[in-house]
Amino acid sequence: MTQACTAPTGKIMLVGLGPGSHDYLTGRARAAIAEADTVIGYATYIRLVKELLDGKEVIKKAMTEELDRAIEAYDRAKQGKKVALISSGDAGVYGMAGPTFEVLFQAGWTPDSGIEVEIIPGASAINTCASLVGAPLTHDFCAISLSDLLTPWPTIARRLDAVAYSDFVVALYNPKSGRRTRQIQEAQRIFLRHRDPNTPVAIVKSAFRAKQRIEFTTLEKMLEADIGMLSTVLIGNSNTFVKHGLMITPRGYANKYDVEIGNSAARDGEKAGVSLSTGLNGWLAAIHAAHADGQSPAELAKAYRLPEDYIAAVLNEPLDIDTDEAAEESAEA
Ligand code: SAH
C-alpha cells in the first residue's frame, strides 16, 4: 500500500444495531464497535450495547442533537480516531447516515480525503417487526414516517394518500409520541378513504427487546391499540389476511380486481413461469382490443384506475409484442 503521509487516518462507521437484541447484531456491527475508539449515540442505543463498550470513549446524545453528533464524529476522525455512530435498525433508514453525510459534505469532506466512512447495515424495524407477525411484506411495500419534526404534514399526507390508493403494504415509523398523537389519527382517516375498514393491521412495540408487544387489529380499530414511540404499525394491502395469529400477504395479486383478471377463461389460460395474461404484454393486447372495439381512453382509464394520458400514450403506439419472447419470460421465484 502506498501512502503519502503517515499520520493516522481516522474513520467514521455508521453502525446499524438491528432491533436491539444481541442475537440480531451482525458480526460486522459487533466488530466495528470493537474497533472503535469512540462510540456516539442516543442513550437508549448506548444501553443496548453497553457490554461492548469497555475502555471506549462513549458520547451520549439527546434526540435533538443529530448534527452535533455528526460534527463530533468528524472532529474525532480528523484526530485519527475511529468513531462508531450507532443507530437502531439500519443507520440509513430514518437514521444518522443522511445527516452525517450532509455535515461531512458541508465541512469539505470527500471520499478520498483520507477519512473513510463505512456504512454497516442492520435489520430495520420494517423487517424485524414483519418477522414477528408473519409474512406481511411478500408483495410491494413501503415505509412512511409520521414524524413531522422535519417533514411538512402535506408531504406526509400526500404520501399516505398515494400508498393507500395504490394498495401498498405500509410500515408506519414514528407513528406516535407523547406530543404527536394526532398524526396517526389523520393517517387512519386517509387510509379509510381508500381501504376496507377490516384491512389487517399489526402493531409491534419494542421488537426483540425486553418489553416486546405484538397486537393485531384492523384499520378501523387501530386507534384503540397501544401505539407509542417504539412501535411500528404495519398495514396490510387489500389481499393481506390474518390466520392462526399470522399476518400474510400473498405473492399472487391477480385475483383481487375483476378488471385486472379479465375473465375466468383468461385465468385458466395462465401458464407457470410466464407473465400473467394480465401482465404488461397481455394487458397491452387487451386495451388495444378494447380500444378497437370502441372503448375510449377515458373509459379504459377509469376501468383500470390509471391516468388517461398514460392509456392514451400507450394506445398511440403500435402493438408490438413478440409473443415468443413473452412466452419465454419467466416469473421470479
Ligand atoms: N433506524 C431505525 C428507525 C429509526 S426511527 C430502523 O431502521 O429501524 C424510529 C422508529 O423506528 C420508531 O418510532 C419505530 O417506529 C421504529 N422502531 C425502531 N426500533 C423498533 C423496535 N425495536 N420495535 C418496533 N419499532 C421500532
PDB file of C-alpha atoms and ligand atoms in Angstrom, residues 19 88-90 93-94 124-125 129 172-175 204-207 209 229-232, ligand 1:
ATOM      1  CA  PRO A  19     -33.715  -4.172  16.624  1.00  0.00           C
ATOM      2  CA  SER A  88     -31.083   1.325  15.917  1.00  0.00           C
ATOM      3  CA  GLY A  89     -32.192  -0.797  12.975  1.00  0.00           C
ATOM      4  CA  ASP A  90     -30.349   0.434   9.902  1.00  0.00           C
ATOM      5  CA  VAL A  93     -33.344   4.254   7.488  1.00  0.00           C
ATOM      6  CA  TYR A  94     -34.540   7.390   9.309  1.00  0.00           C
ATOM      7  CA  SER A 124     -34.577  -2.198  10.050  1.00  0.00           C
ATOM      8  CA  ALA A 125     -37.798  -2.145  12.085  1.00  0.00           C
ATOM      9  CA  CYS A 129     -41.376  -6.239  13.058  1.00  0.00           C
ATOM     10  CA  LEU A 172     -45.524   3.481   9.638  1.00  0.00           C
ATOM     11  CA  TYR A 173     -42.397   4.543  11.518  1.00  0.00           C
ATOM     12  CA  ASN A 174     -42.566   7.141  14.321  1.00  0.00           C
ATOM     13  CA  PRO A 175     -46.340   6.664  14.491  1.00  0.00           C
ATOM     14  CA  VAL A 204     -45.250  -4.167  17.078  1.00  0.00           C
ATOM     15  CA  LYS A 205     -43.748  -2.380  20.033  1.00  0.00           C
ATOM     16  CA  SER A 206     -40.115  -2.795  21.116  1.00  0.00           C
ATOM     17  CA  ALA A 207     -39.399  -5.679  18.749  1.00  0.00           C
ATOM     18  CA  ARG A 209     -36.413  -6.006  23.274  1.00  0.00           C
ATOM     19  CA  MET A 229     -42.588   5.941  20.104  1.00  0.00           C
ATOM     20  CA  LEU A 230     -41.200   2.447  19.916  1.00  0.00           C
ATOM     21  CA  SER A 231     -43.998   0.995  17.798  1.00  0.00           C
ATOM     22  CA  THR A 232     -44.095   0.210  14.116  1.00  0.00           C
TER      23      THR A 232
HETATM   24  N1  SAH B   1     -33.141   3.395  12.015  1.00  0.00           N
HETATM   25  C1  SAH B   1     -34.307   2.751  12.604  1.00  0.00           C
HETATM   26  C2  SAH B   1     -35.522   3.662  12.594  1.00  0.00           C
HETATM   27  C3  SAH B   1     -35.402   4.893  13.446  1.00  0.00           C
HETATM   28  S1  SAH B   1     -36.881   5.844  13.500  1.00  0.00           S
HETATM   29  C4  SAH B   1     -34.593   1.445  11.855  1.00  0.00           C
HETATM   30  O1  SAH B   1     -34.010   1.221  10.780  1.00  0.00           O
HETATM   31  O2  SAH B   1     -35.386   0.640  12.347  1.00  0.00           O
HETATM   32  C5  SAH B   1     -37.608   5.269  14.995  1.00  0.00           C
HETATM   33  C6  SAH B   1     -38.822   4.418  14.703  1.00  0.00           C
HETATM   34  O3  SAH B   1     -38.393   3.126  14.285  1.00  0.00           O
HETATM   35  C7  SAH B   1     -39.716   4.138  15.895  1.00  0.00           C
HETATM   36  O4  SAH B   1     -40.641   5.193  16.103  1.00  0.00           O
HETATM   37  C8  SAH B   1     -40.419   2.864  15.465  1.00  0.00           C
HETATM   38  O5  SAH B   1     -41.454   3.165  14.535  1.00  0.00           O
HETATM   39  C9  SAH B   1     -39.300   2.140  14.704  1.00  0.00           C
HETATM   40  N2  SAH B   1     -38.580   1.173  15.544  1.00  0.00           N
HETATM   41  C10 SAH B   1     -37.261   1.195  15.825  1.00  0.00           C
HETATM   42  N3  SAH B   1     -36.914   0.150  16.601  1.00  0.00           N
HETATM   43  C11 SAH B   1     -38.049  -0.569  16.806  1.00  0.00           C
HETATM   44  C12 SAH B   1     -38.353  -1.772  17.524  1.00  0.00           C
HETATM   45  N4  SAH B   1     -37.392  -2.459  18.193  1.00  0.00           N
HETATM   46  N5  SAH B   1     -39.639  -2.213  17.527  1.00  0.00           N
HETATM   47  C13 SAH B   1     -40.597  -1.543  16.844  1.00  0.00           C
HETATM   48  N6  SAH B   1     -40.365  -0.418  16.147  1.00  0.00           N
HETATM   49  C14 SAH B   1     -39.112   0.074  16.134  1.00  0.00           C
END
